[in-house]
Short mmCIF file of N, CA and C in Angstrom, two decimals:
data_model
loop_
_atom_site.label_atom_id
_atom_site.label_comp_id
_atom_site.label_asym_id
_atom_site.label_seq_id
_atom_site.Cartn_x
_atom_site.Cartn_y
_atom_site.Cartn_z
N MET A 241 -9.22 -17.82 -1.64
CA MET A 241 -8.05 -17.16 -1.10
C MET A 241 -8.07 -17.31 0.42
N LYS A 242 -6.95 -17.77 0.98
CA LYS A 242 -6.86 -18.00 2.42
C LYS A 242 -6.74 -16.67 3.16
N ASN A 243 -7.37 -16.59 4.33
CA ASN A 243 -7.32 -15.40 5.16
C ASN A 243 -6.18 -15.54 6.17
N TYR A 244 -5.00 -15.03 5.84
CA TYR A 244 -3.81 -15.18 6.67
C TYR A 244 -3.84 -14.28 7.91
N ILE A 245 -4.72 -13.33 7.95
CA ILE A 245 -4.78 -12.45 9.12
C ILE A 245 -5.14 -13.22 10.39
N THR A 246 -5.80 -14.35 10.23
CA THR A 246 -6.15 -15.18 11.39
C THR A 246 -4.91 -15.85 12.00
N GLU A 247 -3.80 -15.88 11.28
CA GLU A 247 -2.56 -16.47 11.79
C GLU A 247 -1.75 -15.50 12.64
N LEU A 248 -2.17 -14.23 12.70
CA LEU A 248 -1.45 -13.24 13.48
C LEU A 248 -1.81 -13.38 14.96
N ASN A 249 -0.83 -13.18 15.82
CA ASN A 249 -1.00 -13.33 17.26
C ASN A 249 -1.38 -11.98 17.87
N LYS A 250 -2.53 -11.92 18.54
CA LYS A 250 -3.00 -10.67 19.12
C LYS A 250 -2.03 -10.09 20.14
N ALA A 251 -1.23 -10.94 20.77
CA ALA A 251 -0.27 -10.46 21.77
C ALA A 251 0.75 -9.50 21.16
N PHE A 252 0.96 -9.60 19.85
CA PHE A 252 1.97 -8.77 19.19
C PHE A 252 1.36 -7.66 18.34
N GLU A 253 0.10 -7.35 18.54
CA GLU A 253 -0.52 -6.25 17.80
C GLU A 253 0.02 -4.90 18.22
N SER A 254 0.43 -4.79 19.47
CA SER A 254 0.99 -3.54 19.98
C SER A 254 2.41 -3.35 19.44
N ARG A 255 2.72 -2.16 19.00
CA ARG A 255 4.06 -1.89 18.49
C ARG A 255 5.10 -2.05 19.59
N VAL A 256 4.71 -1.78 20.84
CA VAL A 256 5.65 -1.91 21.95
C VAL A 256 5.98 -3.39 22.17
N ARG A 257 4.97 -4.25 22.19
CA ARG A 257 5.22 -5.69 22.39
C ARG A 257 6.00 -6.27 21.21
N LEU A 258 5.69 -5.79 20.03
CA LEU A 258 6.44 -6.20 18.84
C LEU A 258 7.91 -5.79 19.00
N GLY A 259 8.14 -4.59 19.50
CA GLY A 259 9.49 -4.11 19.73
C GLY A 259 10.21 -4.89 20.81
N ILE A 260 9.53 -5.16 21.91
CA ILE A 260 10.12 -5.94 23.01
C ILE A 260 10.57 -7.29 22.51
N MET A 261 9.68 -7.99 21.82
CA MET A 261 10.01 -9.33 21.35
C MET A 261 11.11 -9.29 20.29
N SER A 262 11.11 -8.29 19.45
CA SER A 262 12.17 -8.16 18.44
C SER A 262 13.53 -8.03 19.11
N ILE A 263 13.60 -7.23 20.15
CA ILE A 263 14.86 -7.04 20.88
C ILE A 263 15.26 -8.32 21.60
N LEU A 264 14.29 -8.99 22.23
CA LEU A 264 14.61 -10.19 23.00
C LEU A 264 14.96 -11.38 22.11
N MET A 265 14.51 -11.37 20.88
CA MET A 265 14.82 -12.48 19.96
C MET A 265 16.31 -12.52 19.61
N VAL A 266 16.99 -11.40 19.68
CA VAL A 266 18.39 -11.35 19.27
C VAL A 266 19.35 -11.14 20.45
N ASN A 267 18.83 -11.14 21.67
CA ASN A 267 19.63 -10.98 22.87
C ASN A 267 19.23 -12.03 23.90
N ASP A 268 20.22 -12.54 24.64
CA ASP A 268 19.90 -13.53 25.68
C ASP A 268 19.07 -12.90 26.80
N PHE A 269 19.55 -11.78 27.34
CA PHE A 269 18.83 -11.04 28.38
C PHE A 269 18.99 -9.56 28.11
N VAL A 270 17.94 -8.79 28.38
CA VAL A 270 17.99 -7.34 28.23
C VAL A 270 17.35 -6.74 29.47
N ASP A 271 18.02 -5.74 30.06
CA ASP A 271 17.46 -5.17 31.29
C ASP A 271 16.38 -4.13 30.97
N PHE A 272 15.60 -3.82 31.99
CA PHE A 272 14.46 -2.92 31.87
C PHE A 272 14.88 -1.57 31.27
N GLY A 273 15.96 -1.00 31.80
CA GLY A 273 16.40 0.32 31.33
C GLY A 273 16.77 0.34 29.86
N THR A 274 17.43 -0.71 29.41
CA THR A 274 17.81 -0.79 27.99
C THR A 274 16.58 -0.90 27.09
N LEU A 275 15.63 -1.75 27.49
CA LEU A 275 14.39 -1.87 26.71
C LEU A 275 13.67 -0.52 26.64
N LYS A 276 13.55 0.11 27.80
CA LYS A 276 12.86 1.41 27.87
C LYS A 276 13.55 2.44 26.98
N GLU A 277 14.87 2.47 27.04
CA GLU A 277 15.63 3.44 26.25
C GLU A 277 15.49 3.17 24.75
N GLN A 278 15.59 1.91 24.35
CA GLN A 278 15.50 1.58 22.93
C GLN A 278 14.11 1.84 22.36
N LEU A 279 13.08 1.61 23.17
CA LEU A 279 11.71 1.80 22.68
C LEU A 279 11.17 3.19 22.98
N GLN A 280 11.88 3.95 23.80
CA GLN A 280 11.52 5.32 24.15
C GLN A 280 10.09 5.44 24.65
N ILE A 281 9.80 4.67 25.72
CA ILE A 281 8.49 4.75 26.35
C ILE A 281 8.65 4.92 27.85
N THR A 282 7.56 5.21 28.55
CA THR A 282 7.60 5.45 29.99
C THR A 282 7.75 4.15 30.76
N ASP A 283 8.15 4.28 32.02
CA ASP A 283 8.27 3.11 32.90
C ASP A 283 6.95 2.35 33.01
N GLY A 284 5.87 3.07 33.24
CA GLY A 284 4.57 2.44 33.41
C GLY A 284 4.10 1.71 32.16
N ASN A 285 4.30 2.33 31.02
CA ASN A 285 3.91 1.71 29.76
C ASN A 285 4.73 0.44 29.53
N MET A 286 6.03 0.54 29.76
CA MET A 286 6.91 -0.62 29.59
C MET A 286 6.49 -1.74 30.54
N ALA A 287 6.26 -1.39 31.79
CA ALA A 287 5.89 -2.40 32.80
C ALA A 287 4.60 -3.12 32.44
N SER A 288 3.61 -2.41 31.91
CA SER A 288 2.34 -3.06 31.58
C SER A 288 2.50 -4.03 30.41
N HIS A 289 3.30 -3.66 29.42
CA HIS A 289 3.51 -4.56 28.28
C HIS A 289 4.35 -5.78 28.68
N LEU A 290 5.36 -5.56 29.51
CA LEU A 290 6.16 -6.69 29.99
C LEU A 290 5.31 -7.65 30.83
N SER A 291 4.44 -7.09 31.64
CA SER A 291 3.55 -7.91 32.47
C SER A 291 2.62 -8.76 31.60
N ALA A 292 2.09 -8.17 30.54
CA ALA A 292 1.21 -8.91 29.64
C ALA A 292 1.96 -10.06 28.97
N LEU A 293 3.19 -9.81 28.52
CA LEU A 293 3.98 -10.87 27.89
C LEU A 293 4.38 -11.94 28.90
N GLU A 294 4.62 -11.53 30.13
CA GLU A 294 4.97 -12.50 31.18
C GLU A 294 3.78 -13.40 31.50
N LYS A 295 2.58 -12.83 31.56
CA LYS A 295 1.37 -13.63 31.84
C LYS A 295 1.15 -14.69 30.76
N LEU A 296 1.50 -14.36 29.53
CA LEU A 296 1.38 -15.31 28.42
C LEU A 296 2.53 -16.32 28.40
N GLN A 297 3.48 -16.14 29.30
CA GLN A 297 4.69 -16.96 29.40
C GLN A 297 5.55 -16.86 28.14
N TYR A 298 5.54 -15.67 27.55
CA TYR A 298 6.37 -15.41 26.38
C TYR A 298 7.74 -14.85 26.78
N ILE A 299 7.84 -14.34 28.02
CA ILE A 299 9.12 -13.84 28.50
C ILE A 299 9.37 -14.35 29.92
N ASP A 300 10.65 -14.45 30.25
CA ASP A 300 11.09 -14.78 31.60
C ASP A 300 11.66 -13.52 32.23
N VAL A 301 11.51 -13.42 33.55
CA VAL A 301 12.03 -12.28 34.30
C VAL A 301 13.12 -12.77 35.23
N LYS A 302 14.22 -12.06 35.24
CA LYS A 302 15.35 -12.40 36.11
C LYS A 302 15.67 -11.18 36.96
N LYS A 303 15.46 -11.32 38.29
CA LYS A 303 15.75 -10.22 39.21
C LYS A 303 17.01 -10.55 39.97
N GLN A 304 17.90 -9.57 40.05
CA GLN A 304 19.17 -9.77 40.75
C GLN A 304 19.68 -8.42 41.25
N PHE A 305 20.74 -8.47 42.00
CA PHE A 305 21.41 -7.25 42.44
C PHE A 305 22.77 -7.17 41.76
N ILE A 306 23.08 -6.00 41.26
CA ILE A 306 24.40 -5.72 40.73
C ILE A 306 25.01 -4.71 41.69
N GLY A 307 25.94 -5.20 42.49
CA GLY A 307 26.41 -4.40 43.61
C GLY A 307 25.26 -4.30 44.60
N LYS A 308 24.86 -3.11 44.92
CA LYS A 308 23.73 -2.92 45.83
C LYS A 308 22.48 -2.45 45.10
N ARG A 309 22.55 -2.43 43.77
CA ARG A 309 21.41 -1.94 42.98
C ARG A 309 20.61 -3.09 42.40
N PRO A 310 19.28 -3.03 42.51
CA PRO A 310 18.46 -4.07 41.89
C PRO A 310 18.49 -3.95 40.37
N ASN A 311 18.41 -5.09 39.71
CA ASN A 311 18.42 -5.12 38.25
C ASN A 311 17.43 -6.19 37.79
N THR A 312 16.55 -5.80 36.88
CA THR A 312 15.58 -6.74 36.32
C THR A 312 15.87 -6.90 34.83
N SER A 313 16.05 -8.16 34.42
CA SER A 313 16.31 -8.47 33.02
C SER A 313 15.23 -9.40 32.48
N TYR A 314 15.10 -9.40 31.18
CA TYR A 314 14.06 -10.19 30.52
C TYR A 314 14.67 -11.00 29.39
N SER A 315 14.08 -12.15 29.13
CA SER A 315 14.47 -12.98 27.99
C SER A 315 13.22 -13.61 27.40
N ALA A 316 13.30 -13.95 26.13
CA ALA A 316 12.19 -14.63 25.47
C ALA A 316 12.23 -16.11 25.84
N THR A 317 11.08 -16.67 26.17
CA THR A 317 10.99 -18.10 26.46
C THR A 317 10.92 -18.87 25.14
N PRO A 318 11.15 -20.17 25.19
CA PRO A 318 10.99 -20.96 23.96
C PRO A 318 9.58 -20.82 23.35
N SER A 319 8.55 -20.80 24.19
CA SER A 319 7.19 -20.64 23.65
C SER A 319 6.98 -19.23 23.11
N GLY A 320 7.62 -18.24 23.71
CA GLY A 320 7.54 -16.87 23.21
C GLY A 320 8.22 -16.73 21.87
N LYS A 321 9.39 -17.36 21.73
CA LYS A 321 10.11 -17.33 20.46
C LYS A 321 9.30 -18.01 19.36
N LYS A 322 8.71 -19.15 19.70
CA LYS A 322 7.89 -19.88 18.72
C LYS A 322 6.70 -19.04 18.28
N ALA A 323 6.00 -18.44 19.25
CA ALA A 323 4.83 -17.62 18.94
C ALA A 323 5.21 -16.43 18.08
N PHE A 324 6.35 -15.82 18.37
CA PHE A 324 6.79 -14.64 17.62
C PHE A 324 7.17 -15.03 16.19
N ILE A 325 7.88 -16.13 16.04
CA ILE A 325 8.25 -16.61 14.70
C ILE A 325 7.01 -16.92 13.87
N GLU A 326 6.01 -17.55 14.50
CA GLU A 326 4.76 -17.85 13.80
C GLU A 326 4.03 -16.57 13.41
N HIS A 327 4.08 -15.57 14.28
CA HIS A 327 3.45 -14.27 13.99
C HIS A 327 4.13 -13.63 12.77
N LEU A 328 5.46 -13.64 12.75
CA LEU A 328 6.19 -13.06 11.62
C LEU A 328 5.89 -13.82 10.33
N ALA A 329 5.79 -15.14 10.42
CA ALA A 329 5.46 -15.95 9.24
C ALA A 329 4.07 -15.58 8.72
N GLY A 330 3.13 -15.37 9.64
CA GLY A 330 1.78 -14.95 9.25
C GLY A 330 1.79 -13.59 8.56
N LEU A 331 2.61 -12.68 9.07
CA LEU A 331 2.74 -11.36 8.43
C LEU A 331 3.29 -11.49 7.01
N GLU A 332 4.31 -12.34 6.85
CA GLU A 332 4.89 -12.55 5.52
C GLU A 332 3.86 -13.10 4.54
N LYS A 333 3.07 -14.07 5.00
CA LYS A 333 2.04 -14.66 4.13
C LYS A 333 1.00 -13.60 3.75
N LEU A 334 0.64 -12.77 4.72
CA LEU A 334 -0.34 -11.71 4.46
C LEU A 334 0.20 -10.71 3.44
N ILE A 335 1.46 -10.36 3.56
CA ILE A 335 2.07 -9.43 2.61
C ILE A 335 2.15 -10.04 1.21
N LYS A 336 2.55 -11.30 1.14
CA LYS A 336 2.67 -11.98 -0.17
C LYS A 336 1.29 -12.13 -0.83
N GLN A 337 0.27 -12.34 -0.01
CA GLN A 337 -1.09 -12.48 -0.54
C GLN A 337 -1.55 -11.18 -1.18
N SER A 338 -1.08 -10.07 -0.65
CA SER A 338 -1.51 -8.75 -1.13
C SER A 338 -0.82 -8.34 -2.42
N THR A 339 0.30 -8.98 -2.75
CA THR A 339 1.04 -8.53 -3.95
C THR A 339 0.70 -9.35 -5.16
#
């Protein structure tokens, strides 16, 4: 019996990172406030998870001004999308193996 747990990506073990990537997979860009609101976590917690995903080059950061207010938005990179899809496929295989 194959051990499918080895196909899971450690970057997505956190429920917050899983949530971030899930949101970014279906949206072109999402701003910091929207992500924070949807996941209901603190600024610091959100920032640390976004930083970790950025270091892995799974997300891109876009900083701009809207009027006079700064705005930071995030999007999934092609490599981030690929890694996330592979992670989900690994989860599916693990679930099917268990049934």
